Each structure stands twice: as C-alpha cells, then as structure tokens.
Amino acid sequence: MNVVTTIKQVREQVKVWRQAGYSIGLVPTMGFLHEGHQSLMAAAKKDNQKVIVTIFVNPIQFGPSEDLDSYPRDLERDKVACEQMGVDLIFHPTASEMYMPNFSSYVDVNNLTDALCGKRRPGHFKGVCTVVTKLFNITQPDRAYFGQKDAQQLAVIKRMVSDLNFDIDIIGCPIVREADGLAKSSRNSYLSESERKAAVCLYQAIECAKEMIKQGEKSVTVIKKAMDDVISNQPLAKIDYIEFVDLASLASINMLAKDSLCALAVYIGKTRLIDNFIYQQQ
Ligand code: AMP
C-alpha cells in the first residue's frame, strides 16, 4: 500500500493504473477510520481493481464554531485499517496542498442543501461538494463510495454528479452500527462513558419510529413526538432536529409516503451525532 501526500503523486499512480486498464474505486474520508469506513473499502475492493482512500479533514466544510481543530486524527492507525482491507493507495494531503492561497472556486448544490444538516450548518455542503469534486478530478475514479450514515451528503453528491455530468458511479453503503445500535462515527470518540451510554437514544428513537410505522402509523407529527419523547428521556441529550423528508427531494413531509427519509441530529453533551433510516413502502 502506497501512502502519498501530493496531487502529483496521485496523478502519476492513477495514470499508470489507467494505462494498465484497471478500474478505480474511491473512498473519501476524514480519517480516524472505523468499521463504517472499512465497509466502504470492502465494497470498493469488490467492484474495482484498485482502491484509493483519501484521508483529509477538509477545513472548508467546518463552520467557525465547529470541531475542525479537535477532530480526531491518527494516521498510523488509519494505515493499518486500510492495509487490512487491501487498499492500494492512501492520499493524505495537507490543507495547503488542496487549497492554494488564492483558491476561489466552489461547487454549491442548491435546494437539497436547504434542509436537515444543510440548514443548521451553513456552507457545510458547499465545502463537501468542493472537496469531493477536487478528489474526483485528482483520482479519476470509476466508482465512489459514500455511507448512508450521511444521508443528505449522499443525496447531494448524487445530485452533483448527475447535474455536472461526472462519469462516476456513486455507491451508497448501509450504516454500520455498534452492538447496541449506535451508528459508528469518528466523533463517538468525543463521548465520555456516560455520554456513550446516553448516545444509544438516537437508535432507540429510530427503533421506536420503525415499530410505530410497522403498526400502521403514518402521521409524521405523531411519530416525531414519540421519537422526541425517547430522546428527551435522556438528560444528556439535546435534539437539534428530527425531520421526515421525501427521499429524492429532501422536502419536508407530513405523512409517511412511498420513499421517505427520517433523519435526526442530537447533541450528546457537546458532541453532535446524526443518524437516519429510510422508509420504503413495498
Ligand atoms: P467521514 O470520515 O465521517 O467523513 O466519513 C467518510 C465516509 O464514511 C462517508 O461517506 C460516511 O457516510 C461514511 N461513514 C461514516 N460512518 C459510517 C457508518 N457508521 N456506516 C457506514 N458508512 C459510514
């Protein structure tokens, strides 16, 4: 496995692979890798002859009061996680390699970014779309892998790829969870022992909603109220949002419909966690 830090090095490697006719799968990450990331690598490995993982804590997708400086980093551990999965190349650039001092071009997807996390984190998806576009241009993949864990991100990237005619297949991968149901996340490392226990309330709220839906409940107000109750029962938790939206447009819905997404963001102490589930009527 090769670990490189410059765009030039990636381009040289990709050129060789392209000339040999190899297919390339890309897994963009911010590092501090866990089994969720590794599931993306496994999917990429299955579909492609070469797999590139990028590890870059992208400064332009963090708001001024967010956790850019404290975001967990451990390259040596990440190398082991990638090696285990048979990754061929890690691209681990510095911020200055990615953003020259006169950097001034951004990619911004409208509408889909108005709701959910986009509404609470202004500029976040502009930062995500810009860095993902750059990573696409640098690595020239056939396929790129994103987690359903970040449901809005996946929807926004798919829209961007379609709108801007990137010749890249975007593959969504299921959420990988801890044994108690908490979605795996690099940010889980911020949680104290008591917060970690409390964090399971996101999953409990999802399970509660799924059970109500199974019993035939369709009213978003009723389901949201029950989810709110589950989370509010947990003193360390503070709801940022619980939203039901149409899966394609991410527009808010009042009644559960054919393809709906329920997404939630909850603060556990100072740590903001997200989770979601998709309801697809058979
Ligand atoms: P991040 O490093 O948090 O930016 O995540 C990199 C990629 O891994 C994104 O496409 C995430 O959606 C995905 N990912 C993160 N956590 C999980 C998880 N628990 N299950 C599946 N995919 C995940």
CSV table of C-alpha atoms and ligand atoms in Angstrom, one decimal:
chain,number,residue,atom,x,y,z
A,1,MET,CA,0.0,0.0,0.0
A,2,ASN,CA,1.3,3.4,-1.0
A,3,VAL,CA,0.7,6.5,1.1
A,4,VAL,CA,1.1,9.8,-0.7
A,5,THR,CA,0.6,13.5,0.2
A,6,THR,CA,0.7,15.3,-3.1
A,7,ILE,CA,-1.7,15.6,-6.0
A,8,LYS,CA,1.2,15.0,-8.4
A,9,GLN,CA,1.9,11.6,-6.8
A,10,VAL,CA,-1.7,10.5,-7.0
A,11,ARG,CA,-1.9,11.6,-10.7
A,12,GLU,CA,1.3,9.6,-11.5
A,13,GLN,CA,-0.1,6.5,-9.9
A,14,VAL,CA,-3.6,6.9,-11.4
A,15,LYS,CA,-2.0,7.3,-14.9
A,16,VAL,CA,-0.2,4.0,-14.6
A,17,TRP,CA,-3.3,2.2,-13.4
A,18,ARG,CA,-5.4,3.8,-16.2
A,19,GLN,CA,-2.8,2.8,-18.8
A,20,ALA,CA,-3.0,-0.8,-17.5
A,21,GLY,CA,-6.8,-0.7,-17.8
A,22,TYR,CA,-7.5,-1.0,-14.1
A,23,SER,CA,-10.8,0.2,-12.7
A,24,ILE,CA,-10.5,2.5,-9.7
A,25,GLY,CA,-12.8,2.9,-6.6
A,26,LEU,CA,-12.6,5.9,-4.4
A,27,VAL,CA,-13.5,6.1,-0.7
A,28,PRO,CA,-13.3,9.7,0.6
A,29,THR,CA,-12.9,10.0,4.4
A,30,MET,CA,-11.8,12.4,7.1
A,31,GLY,CA,-9.8,9.6,8.8
A,32,PHE,CA,-9.9,8.2,12.3
A,33,LEU,CA,-11.2,5.1,10.5
A,34,HIS,CA,-13.7,2.6,11.9
A,35,GLU,CA,-15.7,-0.4,10.6
A,36,GLY,CA,-18.1,2.0,8.8
A,37,HIS,CA,-15.3,3.3,6.6
A,38,GLN,CA,-14.0,-0.2,6.2
A,39,SER,CA,-17.3,-1.4,4.9
A,40,LEU,CA,-17.0,1.2,2.1
A,41,MET,CA,-13.5,0.0,1.4
A,42,ALA,CA,-14.8,-3.6,1.2
A,43,ALA,CA,-17.4,-2.6,-1.3
A,44,ALA,CA,-14.8,-0.7,-3.3
A,45,LYS,CA,-12.5,-3.7,-3.3
A,46,LYS,CA,-15.2,-6.0,-4.5
A,47,ASP,CA,-16.1,-3.7,-7.5
A,48,ASN,CA,-12.7,-2.4,-8.6
A,49,GLN,CA,-9.2,-3.5,-9.3
A,50,LYS,CA,-7.6,-0.6,-7.4
A,51,VAL,CA,-8.9,1.2,-4.3
A,52,ILE,CA,-7.9,4.7,-3.2
A,53,VAL,CA,-8.8,6.0,0.3
A,54,THR,CA,-8.5,9.7,0.9
A,55,ILE,CA,-7.9,11.0,4.4
A,56,PHE,CA,-8.4,14.7,4.7
A,57,VAL,CA,-10.0,16.7,7.4
A,58,ASN,CA,-11.4,19.3,5.0
A,59,PRO,CA,-11.3,22.7,6.7
A,60,ILE,CA,-13.8,24.4,4.3
A,61,GLN,CA,-16.7,22.1,5.4
A,62,PHE,CA,-16.4,23.2,9.1
A,63,GLY,CA,-18.2,26.2,10.4
A,64,PRO,CA,-16.3,28.7,12.6
A,65,SER,CA,-17.6,27.3,15.9
A,66,GLU,CA,-17.3,23.6,14.8
A,67,ASP,CA,-14.7,21.0,15.7
A,68,LEU,CA,-12.0,21.4,12.9
A,69,ASP,CA,-9.1,21.6,15.4
A,70,SER,CA,-10.3,18.9,17.8
A,71,TYR,CA,-11.4,16.5,15.0
A,72,PRO,CA,-9.7,13.1,15.9
A,73,ARG,CA,-6.7,12.2,13.8
A,74,ASP,CA,-4.5,9.0,13.8
A,75,LEU,CA,-2.8,8.3,10.5
A,76,GLU,CA,-0.8,5.4,11.8
A,77,ARG,CA,-3.9,3.6,13.0
A,78,ASP,CA,-5.7,4.5,9.7
A,79,LYS,CA,-2.9,3.0,7.7
A,80,VAL,CA,-3.4,-0.3,9.5
A,81,ALA,CA,-7.2,-0.1,8.9
A,82,CYS,CA,-6.6,0.5,5.2
A,83,GLU,CA,-4.0,-2.2,4.9
A,84,GLN,CA,-6.4,-4.7,6.5
A,85,MET,CA,-8.9,-4.0,3.7
A,86,GLY,CA,-6.4,-4.3,0.9
A,87,VAL,CA,-6.4,-0.6,0.0
A,88,ASP,CA,-3.9,0.3,-2.8
A,89,LEU,CA,-3.3,4.0,-2.2
A,90,ILE,CA,-3.9,6.4,0.6
A,91,PHE,CA,-4.0,10.1,-0.3
A,92,HIS,CA,-3.4,12.2,2.8
A,93,PRO,CA,-2.8,15.8,1.7
A,94,THR,CA,-2.2,18.9,3.8
A,95,ALA,CA,-4.8,21.7,3.6
A,96,SER,CA,-2.3,23.8,1.7
A,97,GLU,CA,-1.9,21.1,-0.9
A,98,MET,CA,-5.6,21.1,-1.5
A,99,TYR,CA,-6.2,24.9,-1.2
A,100,MET,CA,-3.7,27.3,-2.7
A,101,PRO,CA,-3.7,30.8,-1.0
A,102,ASN,CA,-5.7,32.2,-4.0
A,103,PHE,CA,-8.3,29.4,-4.0
A,104,SER,CA,-11.6,30.8,-5.2
A,105,SER,CA,-13.8,28.2,-7.0
A,106,TYR,CA,-16.6,26.3,-5.2
A,107,VAL,CA,-19.3,23.8,-6.0
A,108,ASP,CA,-22.6,24.5,-4.5
A,109,VAL,CA,-25.7,22.3,-4.8
A,110,ASN,CA,-28.9,24.2,-4.2
A,111,ASN,CA,-32.3,23.1,-2.8
A,112,LEU,CA,-31.2,19.7,-1.4
A,113,THR,CA,-28.9,21.6,1.0
A,114,ASP,CA,-31.7,23.8,2.4
A,115,ALA,CA,-33.0,21.3,4.9
A,116,LEU,CA,-31.6,19.0,7.6
A,117,CYS,CA,-27.9,19.5,8.3
A,118,GLY,CA,-27.6,22.0,5.5
A,119,LYS,CA,-29.9,24.3,7.3
A,120,ARG,CA,-28.0,24.0,10.6
A,121,ARG,CA,-24.5,24.0,9.1
A,122,PRO,CA,-24.4,26.9,6.5
A,123,GLY,CA,-21.7,26.3,3.9
A,124,HIS,CA,-21.1,22.7,5.0
A,125,PHE,CA,-22.2,21.1,1.8
A,126,LYS,CA,-20.5,23.7,-0.3
A,127,GLY,CA,-17.3,22.6,1.4
A,128,VAL,CA,-18.1,18.9,0.9
A,129,CYS,CA,-19.1,19.3,-2.8
A,130,THR,CA,-16.0,21.3,-3.5
A,131,VAL,CA,-13.6,18.9,-1.9
A,132,VAL,CA,-15.3,15.8,-3.4
A,133,THR,CA,-15.1,17.5,-6.9
A,134,LYS,CA,-11.4,18.1,-6.4
A,135,LEU,CA,-10.9,14.5,-5.2
A,136,PHE,CA,-12.8,13.2,-8.2
A,137,ASN,CA,-10.7,15.2,-10.5
A,138,ILE,CA,-7.5,14.2,-8.8
A,139,THR,CA,-8.2,10.4,-8.5
A,140,GLN,CA,-10.4,9.9,-11.6
A,141,PRO,CA,-12.4,7.0,-10.2
A,142,ASP,CA,-14.9,4.8,-11.9
A,143,ARG,CA,-16.9,4.5,-8.7
A,144,ALA,CA,-17.0,6.4,-5.4
A,145,TYR,CA,-18.4,5.1,-2.1
A,146,PHE,CA,-20.4,7.0,0.4
A,147,GLY,CA,-22.2,5.9,3.6
A,148,GLN,CA,-25.9,6.1,4.1
A,149,LYS,CA,-25.0,7.3,7.6
A,150,ASP,CA,-24.6,10.8,6.0
A,151,ALA,CA,-27.9,10.5,4.1
A,152,GLN,CA,-28.1,14.1,3.0
A,153,GLN,CA,-24.4,14.1,1.9
A,154,LEU,CA,-25.1,11.0,-0.3
A,155,ALA,CA,-28.2,12.7,-1.9
A,156,VAL,CA,-26.3,15.9,-2.5
A,157,ILE,CA,-23.3,14.1,-4.1
A,158,LYS,CA,-25.6,12.0,-6.3
A,159,ARG,CA,-27.3,15.3,-7.5
A,160,MET,CA,-24.0,17.0,-8.1
A,161,VAL,CA,-22.6,14.1,-10.1
A,162,SER,CA,-25.8,14.0,-12.2
A,163,ASP,CA,-26.0,17.8,-12.6
A,164,LEU,CA,-22.4,18.2,-13.5
A,165,ASN,CA,-22.1,15.0,-15.7
A,166,PHE,CA,-19.3,13.4,-13.7
A,167,ASP,CA,-18.7,10.0,-15.3
A,168,ILE,CA,-18.6,8.3,-11.9
A,169,ASP,CA,-21.0,5.8,-10.2
A,170,ILE,CA,-21.9,6.8,-6.7
A,171,ILE,CA,-22.4,3.8,-4.5
A,172,GLY,CA,-24.3,4.2,-1.2
A,173,CYS,CA,-23.4,1.8,1.6
A,174,PRO,CA,-25.5,0.8,4.6
A,175,ILE,CA,-25.0,2.2,8.1
A,176,VAL,CA,-22.6,0.2,10.2
A,177,ARG,CA,-23.5,0.2,13.9
A,178,GLU,CA,-22.1,-0.7,17.3
A,179,ALA,CA,-23.6,-3.7,19.1
A,180,ASP,CA,-26.1,-1.5,21.0
A,181,GLY,CA,-27.2,0.2,17.7
A,182,LEU,CA,-25.2,3.5,17.9
A,183,ALA,CA,-24.0,4.4,14.4
A,184,LYS,CA,-20.3,4.1,14.2
A,185,SER,CA,-18.7,7.6,13.9
A,186,SER,CA,-15.3,9.1,14.3
A,187,ARG,CA,-17.0,11.7,16.6
A,188,ASN,CA,-18.1,8.9,19.0
A,189,SER,CA,-14.5,9.2,20.4
A,190,TYR,CA,-15.5,12.5,21.9
A,191,LEU,CA,-18.1,10.8,24.2
A,192,SER,CA,-17.4,10.2,27.9
A,193,GLU,CA,-18.5,6.9,29.3
A,194,SER,CA,-21.9,8.3,30.5
A,195,GLU,CA,-22.4,10.1,27.2
A,196,ARG,CA,-21.6,7.0,25.2
A,197,LYS,CA,-24.3,5.1,27.1
A,198,ALA,CA,-26.8,8.0,26.5
A,199,ALA,CA,-25.9,8.2,22.8
A,200,VAL,CA,-27.9,5.0,22.1
A,201,CYS,CA,-31.1,7.1,22.4
A,202,LEU,CA,-30.8,8.1,18.7
A,203,TYR,CA,-31.1,4.4,17.7
A,204,GLN,CA,-33.8,3.8,20.3
A,205,ALA,CA,-35.8,6.7,18.8
A,206,ILE,CA,-35.3,5.1,15.3
A,207,GLU,CA,-36.4,1.7,16.6
A,208,CYS,CA,-39.5,3.3,18.2
A,209,ALA,CA,-40.4,5.1,15.0
A,210,LYS,CA,-40.0,1.9,12.9
A,211,GLU,CA,-42.2,0.0,15.3
A,212,MET,CA,-44.9,2.6,15.1
A,213,ILE,CA,-44.7,2.5,11.3
A,214,LYS,CA,-45.0,-1.2,11.4
A,215,GLN,CA,-48.2,-0.8,13.4
A,216,GLY,CA,-49.5,1.4,10.6
A,217,GLU,CA,-48.8,4.9,11.9
A,218,LYS,CA,-48.3,7.4,9.1
A,219,SER,CA,-48.5,10.8,10.8
A,220,VAL,CA,-45.1,12.4,11.0
A,221,THR,CA,-46.3,14.6,13.9
A,222,VAL,CA,-47.2,11.5,15.9
A,223,ILE,CA,-44.0,9.6,15.1
A,224,LYS,CA,-41.8,12.6,15.7
A,225,LYS,CA,-43.5,13.2,19.1
A,226,ALA,CA,-42.7,9.6,20.2
A,227,MET,CA,-39.1,9.9,19.0
A,228,ASP,CA,-38.8,13.3,20.8
A,229,ASP,CA,-40.1,11.6,24.0
A,230,VAL,CA,-37.5,8.8,23.7
A,231,ILE,CA,-34.6,11.2,23.3
A,232,SER,CA,-35.9,13.8,25.9
A,233,ASN,CA,-35.9,11.0,28.4
A,234,GLN,CA,-32.1,11.1,28.3
A,235,PRO,CA,-30.8,14.1,30.3
A,236,LEU,CA,-27.5,14.3,28.4
A,237,ALA,CA,-29.3,14.6,25.0
A,238,LYS,CA,-30.5,17.7,23.3
A,239,ILE,CA,-32.3,17.4,20.0
A,240,ASP,CA,-31.0,19.5,17.1
A,241,TYR,CA,-33.6,18.2,14.7
A,242,ILE,CA,-35.8,15.2,13.9
A,243,GLU,CA,-37.2,15.5,10.3
A,244,PHE,CA,-39.1,13.4,7.9
A,245,VAL,CA,-38.4,14.3,4.2
A,246,ASP,CA,-39.0,12.9,0.8
A,247,LEU,CA,-36.0,10.7,-0.1
A,248,ALA,CA,-35.5,12.3,-3.5
A,249,SER,CA,-36.2,16.0,-2.9
A,250,LEU,CA,-35.4,16.1,0.8
A,251,ALA,CA,-38.6,18.3,1.1
A,252,SER,CA,-40.4,18.1,4.4
A,253,ILE,CA,-43.4,15.7,4.6
A,254,ASN,CA,-46.4,15.5,6.9
A,255,MET,CA,-47.4,11.9,6.1
A,256,LEU,CA,-45.2,9.0,5.5
A,257,ALA,CA,-45.1,8.2,1.8
A,258,LYS,CA,-43.5,5.7,-0.5
A,259,ASP,CA,-39.9,6.7,-0.2
A,260,SER,CA,-39.3,8.7,3.0
A,261,LEU,CA,-36.1,9.6,5.0
A,262,CYS,CA,-36.2,10.2,8.7
A,263,ALA,CA,-33.0,12.0,9.7
A,264,LEU,CA,-32.1,13.3,13.2
A,265,ALA,CA,-29.2,15.2,14.8
A,266,VAL,CA,-28.8,15.2,18.5
A,267,TYR,CA,-26.3,16.7,20.8
A,268,ILE,CA,-24.9,14.4,23.5
A,269,GLY,CA,-23.2,16.8,25.7
A,270,LYS,CA,-21.2,18.9,23.3
A,271,THR,CA,-21.0,16.2,20.6
A,272,ARG,CA,-23.4,16.4,17.7
A,273,LEU,CA,-24.4,12.9,16.4
A,274,ILE,CA,-26.5,12.1,13.3
A,275,ASP,CA,-28.5,9.1,12.3
A,276,ASN,CA,-31.3,8.2,10.0
A,277,PHE,CA,-33.5,5.5,8.4
A,278,ILE,CA,-35.2,5.1,5.1
A,279,TYR,CA,-38.8,4.0,4.8
A,280,GLN,CA,-39.5,2.4,1.5
A,281,GLN,CA,-43.0,1.1,1.1
A,282,GLN,CA,-43.0,-2.4,-0.7
B,1,AMP,P1,-16.2,10.7,7.4
B,1,AMP,O1,-14.8,10.3,7.6
B,1,AMP,O2,-17.0,10.8,8.6
B,1,AMP,O3,-16.3,11.9,6.5
B,1,AMP,O4,-16.9,9.6,6.6
B,1,AMP,C1,-16.4,9.1,5.4
B,1,AMP,C2,-17.4,8.2,4.7
B,1,AMP,O5,-17.7,7.1,5.6
B,1,AMP,C3,-18.8,8.9,4.4
B,1,AMP,O6,-19.3,8.5,3.2
B,1,AMP,C4,-19.6,8.4,5.6
B,1,AMP,O7,-21.0,8.4,5.2
B,1,AMP,C5,-19.1,7.0,5.7
B,1,AMP,N1,-19.4,6.5,7.1
B,1,AMP,C6,-19.2,7.1,8.2
B,1,AMP,N2,-19.7,6.4,9.3
B,1,AMP,C7,-20.3,5.3,8.7
B,1,AMP,C8,-21.0,4.2,9.2
B,1,AMP,N3,-21.3,4.1,10.5
B,1,AMP,N4,-21.6,3.3,8.4
B,1,AMP,C9,-21.3,3.5,7.0
B,1,AMP,N5,-20.7,4.5,6.5
B,1,AMP,C10,-20.1,5.4,7.3
